[in-house]
Amino acid sequence: MIFNNGNSGVGTNQTSDLIGITADFWHDWTLGEVLSNPEIATLQNQYVLFPNPTSDLISIASKDKVTEVGIYDSKGSMVGHHKISNQQIDMRLYASGLYILKLINEEKKVIFKQIVKK
């Protein structure tokens, strides 16, 4: 997606956000090619979270060291953010349900994984 803050004078598809700023949006229909990129699929497969489902600790198996994790509930709200050093995530304080984990490695690459908390 390409974003234009409205200053270019194009103005054909301007929409106003919550504070009144207008913007032009264009959609790049090649998005499917990006999502099917073999490099992204390979990166996703290099990170294994176990046990899944879990009731307490999640371990991360990867050749890369994960340094941070963001925890999102099934509504997409961030419910936790932690710096980690031992390749484990403590899920004991979270309610049962489906969570999306945003893993950030030392190279600042971001990987999203799903887990189920029992």
Coordinates of N, CA, C and O in Angstrom, one line a residue:
M1 N 0.8 -1.2 0.0 CA 0.0 0.0 0.0 C 0.9 1.2 0.0 O 1.9 1.3 0.7
I2 N 0.5 2.2 -0.8 CA 1.3 3.5 -0.8 C 0.4 4.5 -0.1 O -0.7 4.6 -0.4
F3 N 1.1 5.3 0.7 CA 0.4 6.3 1.5 C 0.8 7.7 1.0 O 2.0 7.9 0.8
N4 N -0.1 8.6 0.8 CA 0.2 10.0 0.5 C -0.5 10.9 1.4 O -1.7 10.7 1.6
N5 N 0.2 11.8 2.0 CA -0.4 12.6 3.1 C -1.4 13.7 2.5 O -1.9 14.5 3.3
G6 N -1.6 13.7 1.2 CA -2.6 14.7 0.7 C -2.0 15.9 0.2 O -2.6 16.8 -0.4
N7 N -0.7 16.1 0.3 CA 0.0 17.3 -0.1 C 0.4 17.3 -1.6 O 0.8 18.3 -2.1
S8 N 0.2 16.2 -2.3 CA 0.6 16.1 -3.7 C -0.4 16.7 -4.6 O -0.1 16.8 -5.8
G9 N -1.6 17.0 -4.1 CA -2.6 17.6 -5.0 C -3.4 16.5 -5.7 O -4.3 16.9 -6.5
V10 N -3.2 15.2 -5.5 CA -4.0 14.2 -6.3 C -5.4 14.3 -5.8 O -6.3 14.5 -6.6
G11 N -5.7 14.1 -4.5 CA -7.0 14.4 -3.9 C -8.2 13.6 -4.4 O -9.3 14.0 -4.1
T12 N -8.0 12.5 -5.2 CA -9.2 11.8 -5.7 C -9.8 10.9 -4.7 O -11.0 10.6 -4.8
N13 N -9.0 10.3 -3.8 CA -9.6 9.3 -2.8 C -9.2 9.8 -1.4 O -8.9 9.0 -0.6
Q14 N -9.4 11.0 -1.1 CA -9.0 11.5 0.2 C -10.0 11.1 1.3 O -11.2 11.2 1.0
T15 N -9.5 10.6 2.4 CA -10.4 10.2 3.5 C -9.8 11.0 4.7 O -8.6 11.2 4.8
S16 N -10.7 11.3 5.7 CA -10.3 12.0 6.9 C -10.1 11.0 8.0 O -10.9 10.1 8.2
D17 N -9.0 11.1 8.8 CA -8.9 10.3 10.0 C -9.5 10.9 11.2 O -10.3 11.9 11.1
L18 N -9.3 10.3 12.4 CA -10.0 10.8 13.6 C -9.7 12.2 13.9 O -10.5 12.9 14.6
I19 N -8.5 12.8 13.5 CA -8.2 14.1 13.9 C -8.3 15.1 12.7 O -7.7 16.2 12.7
G20 N -8.9 14.6 11.6 CA -9.2 15.5 10.5 C -8.1 15.6 9.4 O -8.2 16.4 8.5
I21 N -7.1 14.7 9.5 CA -6.0 14.7 8.5 C -6.5 13.9 7.3 O -7.1 12.8 7.5
T22 N -6.4 14.4 6.1 CA -6.8 13.6 4.9 C -5.6 13.0 4.3 O -4.5 13.4 4.4
A23 N -5.9 11.9 3.5 CA -4.8 11.2 2.9 C -5.4 10.5 1.6 O -6.5 10.2 1.5
D24 N -4.4 10.3 0.7 CA -4.8 9.5 -0.5 C -4.2 8.1 -0.3 O -3.1 7.9 0.2
F25 N -4.9 7.1 -0.7 CA -4.5 5.7 -0.5 C -4.5 5.0 -1.9 O -5.5 5.2 -2.6
W26 N -3.5 4.3 -2.2 CA -3.5 3.4 -3.4 C -3.2 2.0 -2.9 O -2.3 1.8 -2.1
H27 N -3.8 1.1 -3.6 CA -3.5 -0.3 -3.2 C -2.6 -1.0 -4.2 O -2.8 -0.8 -5.4
D28 N -1.6 -1.7 -3.8 CA -0.7 -2.4 -4.6 C -1.2 -3.8 -4.7 O -1.1 -4.6 -3.8
W29 N -1.7 -4.2 -5.9 CA -2.3 -5.5 -6.0 C -1.3 -6.7 -6.1 O -1.7 -7.8 -6.2
T30 N 0.0 -6.4 -6.0 CA 1.0 -7.4 -6.0 C 1.2 -8.0 -4.6 O 2.1 -8.7 -4.4
L31 N 0.4 -7.6 -3.6 CA 0.6 -8.1 -2.2 C 0.7 -9.6 -2.1 O 1.4 -10.1 -1.3
G32 N -0.1 -10.3 -2.9 CA 0.0 -11.8 -2.9 C 1.4 -12.3 -3.1 O 1.8 -13.3 -2.6
E33 N 2.1 -11.7 -4.0 CA 3.5 -12.1 -4.3 C 4.4 -11.8 -3.1 O 5.2 -12.6 -2.9
V34 N 4.1 -10.8 -2.4 CA 5.0 -10.5 -1.2 C 4.7 -11.5 -0.2 O 5.6 -12.1 0.4
L35 N 3.4 -11.9 0.1 CA 3.1 -12.8 1.1 C 3.6 -14.2 0.8 O 3.8 -15.0 1.7
S36 N 3.7 -14.5 -0.5 CA 4.2 -15.9 -0.9 C 5.7 -15.9 -1.0 O 6.2 -16.9 -1.5
N37 N 6.4 -14.9 -0.6 CA 7.8 -14.8 -0.8 C 8.5 -16.0 0.0 O 8.2 -16.2 1.2
P38 N 9.3 -16.8 -0.7 CA 9.9 -18.0 0.0 C 10.8 -17.6 1.2 O 10.9 -18.3 2.2
E39 N 11.4 -16.4 1.1 CA 12.2 -16.0 2.2 C 11.4 -15.8 3.5 O 11.9 -16.1 4.6
I40 N 10.2 -15.2 3.4 CA 9.4 -15.0 4.5 C 8.9 -16.3 5.1 O 8.9 -16.6 6.3
A41 N 8.5 -17.2 4.2 CA 8.1 -18.6 4.7 C 9.2 -19.3 5.4 O 9.0 -19.9 6.4
T42 N 10.4 -19.2 4.9 CA 11.6 -19.9 5.5 C 11.8 -19.3 6.8 O 12.1 -20.0 7.8
L43 N 11.8 -17.9 7.0 CA 12.0 -17.3 8.2 C 10.9 -17.7 9.3 O 11.3 -18.0 10.4
Q44 N 9.7 -17.8 8.9 CA 8.6 -18.2 9.8 C 8.9 -19.6 10.3 O 8.7 -19.9 11.4
N45 N 9.3 -20.5 9.4 CA 9.6 -21.9 9.8 C 10.8 -22.1 10.7 O 11.0 -23.1 11.3
Q46 N 11.7 -21.1 10.7 CA 12.9 -21.2 11.6 C 12.6 -21.0 13.0 O 13.4 -21.2 13.9
Y47 N 11.4 -20.6 13.4 CA 11.0 -20.3 14.8 C 9.9 -21.3 15.2 O 8.8 -21.3 14.6
V48 N 10.2 -22.1 16.2 CA 9.2 -23.1 16.7 C 9.0 -22.8 18.1 O 9.9 -22.6 18.9
L49 N 7.7 -22.7 18.5 CA 7.3 -22.4 19.8 C 6.7 -23.7 20.4 O 5.8 -24.3 19.8
F50 N 7.1 -24.1 21.6 CA 6.6 -25.3 22.2 C 6.6 -25.2 23.7 O 7.4 -24.4 24.3
P51 N 5.8 -25.9 24.5 CA 4.6 -26.6 23.9 C 3.5 -25.7 23.5 O 3.4 -24.6 24.0
N52 N 2.8 -26.1 22.5 CA 1.7 -25.3 22.0 C 0.5 -26.2 21.8 O 0.6 -27.0 20.8
P53 N -0.5 -26.2 22.6 CA -0.9 -25.3 23.6 C 0.0 -25.4 24.9 O 0.6 -26.4 25.1
T54 N -0.1 -24.3 25.7 CA 0.7 -24.3 26.9 C -0.1 -23.8 28.1 O -1.2 -23.2 27.9
S55 N 0.3 -24.1 29.3 CA -0.3 -23.6 30.4 C 0.6 -22.7 31.2 O 0.2 -21.9 32.1
D56 N 1.9 -22.7 30.9 CA 2.8 -21.8 31.6 C 3.9 -21.2 30.7 O 3.8 -20.1 30.3
L57 N 5.0 -22.0 30.5 CA 6.2 -21.4 29.7 C 6.1 -21.9 28.3 O 5.9 -23.0 28.0
I58 N 6.5 -20.9 27.4 CA 6.7 -21.3 26.0 C 8.2 -21.2 25.7 O 8.8 -20.2 26.1
S59 N 8.7 -22.2 25.1 CA 10.2 -22.1 24.7 C 10.2 -21.8 23.2 O 9.4 -22.2 22.4
I60 N 11.3 -21.1 22.9 CA 11.5 -20.7 21.5 C 12.7 -21.5 21.0 O 13.8 -21.4 21.5
A61 N 12.5 -22.3 19.9 CA 13.6 -23.0 19.3 C 13.9 -22.2 17.9 O 13.1 -22.1 17.1
S62 N 15.1 -21.7 17.8 CA 15.5 -21.0 16.6 C 17.0 -20.8 16.6 O 17.7 -20.8 17.7
K63 N 17.6 -20.7 15.5 CA 19.0 -20.4 15.4 C 19.3 -18.9 15.7 O 20.4 -18.6 16.1
D64 N 18.3 -18.1 15.6 CA 18.4 -16.7 16.0 C 18.0 -16.5 17.4 O 17.0 -17.1 17.8
K65 N 18.6 -15.5 18.1 CA 18.1 -15.2 19.5 C 17.0 -14.2 19.4 O 17.2 -13.1 18.8
V66 N 15.9 -14.5 20.1 CA 14.8 -13.6 20.2 C 15.1 -12.7 21.4 O 15.4 -13.2 22.5
T67 N 14.9 -11.4 21.3 CA 15.2 -10.5 22.4 C 14.0 -9.8 23.0 O 14.0 -9.3 24.1
E68 N 12.9 -9.7 22.2 CA 11.7 -9.1 22.6 C 10.5 -9.9 22.1 O 10.5 -10.5 21.1
V69 N 9.4 -9.8 22.9 CA 8.1 -10.4 22.5 C 7.0 -9.5 22.8 O 6.9 -8.9 23.9
G70 N 6.1 -9.3 21.9 CA 4.8 -8.6 22.1 C 3.7 -9.6 22.1 O 3.8 -10.5 21.3
I71 N 2.8 -9.5 23.0 CA 1.8 -10.5 23.1 C 0.4 -9.8 22.8 O 0.1 -8.8 23.5
Y72 N -0.3 -10.4 21.9 CA -1.6 -9.8 21.4 C -2.7 -10.8 21.6 O -2.5 -12.0 21.3
D73 N -3.8 -10.3 22.1 CA -5.0 -11.2 22.3 C -5.7 -11.4 20.9 O -5.3 -10.8 19.9
S74 N -6.8 -12.2 20.9 CA -7.5 -12.5 19.7 C -8.2 -11.3 19.1 O -8.6 -11.3 17.9
K75 N -8.3 -10.2 19.8 CA -8.9 -9.0 19.3 C -7.9 -8.1 18.7 O -8.2 -7.0 18.1
G76 N -6.6 -8.4 18.8 CA -5.5 -7.6 18.3 C -4.9 -6.6 19.3 O -4.1 -5.8 18.9
S77 N -5.4 -6.6 20.5 CA -4.9 -5.7 21.5 C -3.6 -6.2 22.1 O -3.5 -7.4 22.5
M78 N -2.6 -5.3 22.3 CA -1.4 -5.7 22.9 C -1.7 -5.9 24.4 O -2.2 -5.0 25.1
V79 N -1.4 -7.1 24.9 CA -1.7 -7.4 26.4 C -0.4 -7.6 27.1 O -0.4 -7.7 28.3
G80 N 0.8 -7.6 26.4 CA 2.1 -7.7 27.1 C 3.2 -7.4 26.2 O 3.1 -7.6 24.9
H81 N 4.3 -7.0 26.7 CA 5.6 -6.8 26.0 C 6.7 -7.1 27.0 O 6.7 -6.5 28.1
H82 N 7.6 -7.9 26.5 CA 8.7 -8.3 27.4 C 10.0 -8.4 26.7 O 10.1 -8.8 25.5
K83 N 11.1 -8.0 27.3 CA 12.4 -8.3 26.9 C 12.7 -9.7 27.4 O 12.4 -10.0 28.5
I84 N 13.3 -10.6 26.6 CA 13.6 -11.9 27.0 C 15.1 -12.2 26.7 O 15.7 -11.7 25.8
S85 N 15.7 -13.1 27.5 CA 17.1 -13.5 27.4 C 17.3 -15.0 27.4 O 18.3 -15.5 26.9
N86 N 16.3 -15.7 27.9 CA 16.4 -17.1 28.0 C 15.7 -18.0 27.0 O 15.5 -19.2 27.2
Q87 N 15.1 -17.3 26.0 CA 14.4 -18.0 24.9 C 13.1 -18.6 25.5 O 12.7 -19.6 24.9
Q88 N 12.5 -18.1 26.6 CA 11.3 -18.6 27.1 C 10.4 -17.4 27.4 O 10.8 -16.3 27.7
I89 N 9.1 -17.7 27.2 CA 8.0 -16.7 27.5 C 7.1 -17.2 28.5 O 6.6 -18.3 28.4
D90 N 6.9 -16.4 29.6 CA 6.1 -16.9 30.7 C 4.6 -16.5 30.4 O 4.3 -15.3 30.3
M91 N 3.8 -17.4 30.2 CA 2.3 -17.2 29.9 C 1.4 -17.4 31.1 O 0.2 -17.4 30.9
R92 N 2.0 -17.7 32.2 CA 1.1 -18.0 33.4 C 0.1 -16.9 33.8 O -0.9 -17.2 34.3
L93 N 0.5 -15.6 33.6 CA -0.4 -14.5 34.0 C -1.5 -14.2 33.0 O -2.4 -13.4 33.3
Y94 N -1.5 -14.9 31.8 CA -2.5 -14.6 30.8 C -3.7 -15.6 30.9 O -3.5 -16.8 31.2
A95 N -4.9 -15.1 30.5 CA -6.1 -16.0 30.5 C -6.0 -17.0 29.4 O -5.2 -16.8 28.4
S96 N -6.8 -18.0 29.5 CA -6.9 -19.0 28.4 C -7.4 -18.3 27.1 O -8.2 -17.5 27.2
G97 N -6.8 -18.8 26.0 CA -7.2 -18.2 24.7 C -6.2 -18.3 23.7 O -5.1 -18.8 23.9
L98 N -6.5 -17.7 22.5 CA -5.5 -17.6 21.4 C -4.8 -16.3 21.5 O -5.3 -15.3 21.7
Y99 N -3.4 -16.4 21.3 CA -2.6 -15.2 21.3 C -1.7 -15.2 20.1 O -1.3 -16.3 19.5
I100 N -1.4 -14.0 19.6 CA -0.4 -13.8 18.6 C 0.9 -13.3 19.3 O 0.8 -12.3 20.0
L101 N 2.0 -13.9 19.0 CA 3.3 -13.4 19.6 C 4.1 -12.7 18.5 O 4.3 -13.3 17.4
K102 N 4.5 -11.5 18.8 CA 5.4 -10.8 17.8 C 6.8 -11.0 18.4 O 7.2 -10.3 19.4
L103 N 7.6 -11.8 17.7 CA 8.9 -12.1 18.1 C 9.9 -11.2 17.4 O 9.8 -11.0 16.2
I104 N 10.8 -10.5 18.1 CA 11.8 -9.7 17.5 C 13.2 -10.2 17.8 O 13.5 -10.4 19.0
N105 N 13.9 -10.5 16.8 CA 15.3 -11.1 17.0 C 16.3 -10.0 17.1 O 16.1 -8.8 17.0
E106 N 17.6 -10.4 17.3 CA 18.7 -9.5 17.5 C 18.9 -8.6 16.3 O 19.4 -7.5 16.4
E107 N 18.5 -9.1 15.1 CA 18.7 -8.3 13.9 C 17.5 -7.4 13.6 O 17.3 -6.8 12.6
K108 N 16.6 -7.4 14.6 CA 15.3 -6.6 14.5 C 14.3 -7.1 13.5 O 13.5 -6.4 13.0
K109 N 14.5 -8.4 13.1 CA 13.5 -9.0 12.2 C 12.3 -9.4 13.0 O 12.5 -9.8 14.2
V110 N 11.1 -9.2 12.5 CA 9.9 -9.5 13.2 C 9.2 -10.7 12.6 O 9.0 -10.9 11.4
I111 N 8.8 -11.6 13.5 CA 8.1 -12.9 13.2 C 6.9 -13.0 14.0 O 6.9 -12.7 15.2
F112 N 5.7 -13.3 13.4 CA 4.5 -13.5 14.2 C 4.2 -15.0 14.3 O 4.2 -15.7 13.3
K113 N 3.8 -15.5 15.5 CA 3.5 -16.8 15.7 C 2.2 -16.9 16.6 O 2.0 -16.0 17.4
Q114 N 1.4 -17.9 16.3 CA 0.2 -18.1 17.2 C 0.4 -19.2 18.2 O 1.1 -20.1 18.0
I115 N -0.1 -18.9 19.4 CA -0.1 -19.9 20.5 C -1.5 -20.0 21.1 O -2.3 -19.1 21.1
V116 N -1.7 -21.1 21.8 CA -2.9 -21.3 22.5 C -2.6 -21.5 24.0 O -1.7 -22.3 24.3
K117 N -3.2 -20.6 24.9 CA -3.0 -20.7 26.3 C -4.1 -21.5 26.9 O -5.3 -21.2 26.7
K118 N -3.8 -22.6 27.6 CA -4.8 -23.5 28.2 C -5.3 -22.9 29.4 O -4.7 -22.2 30.1

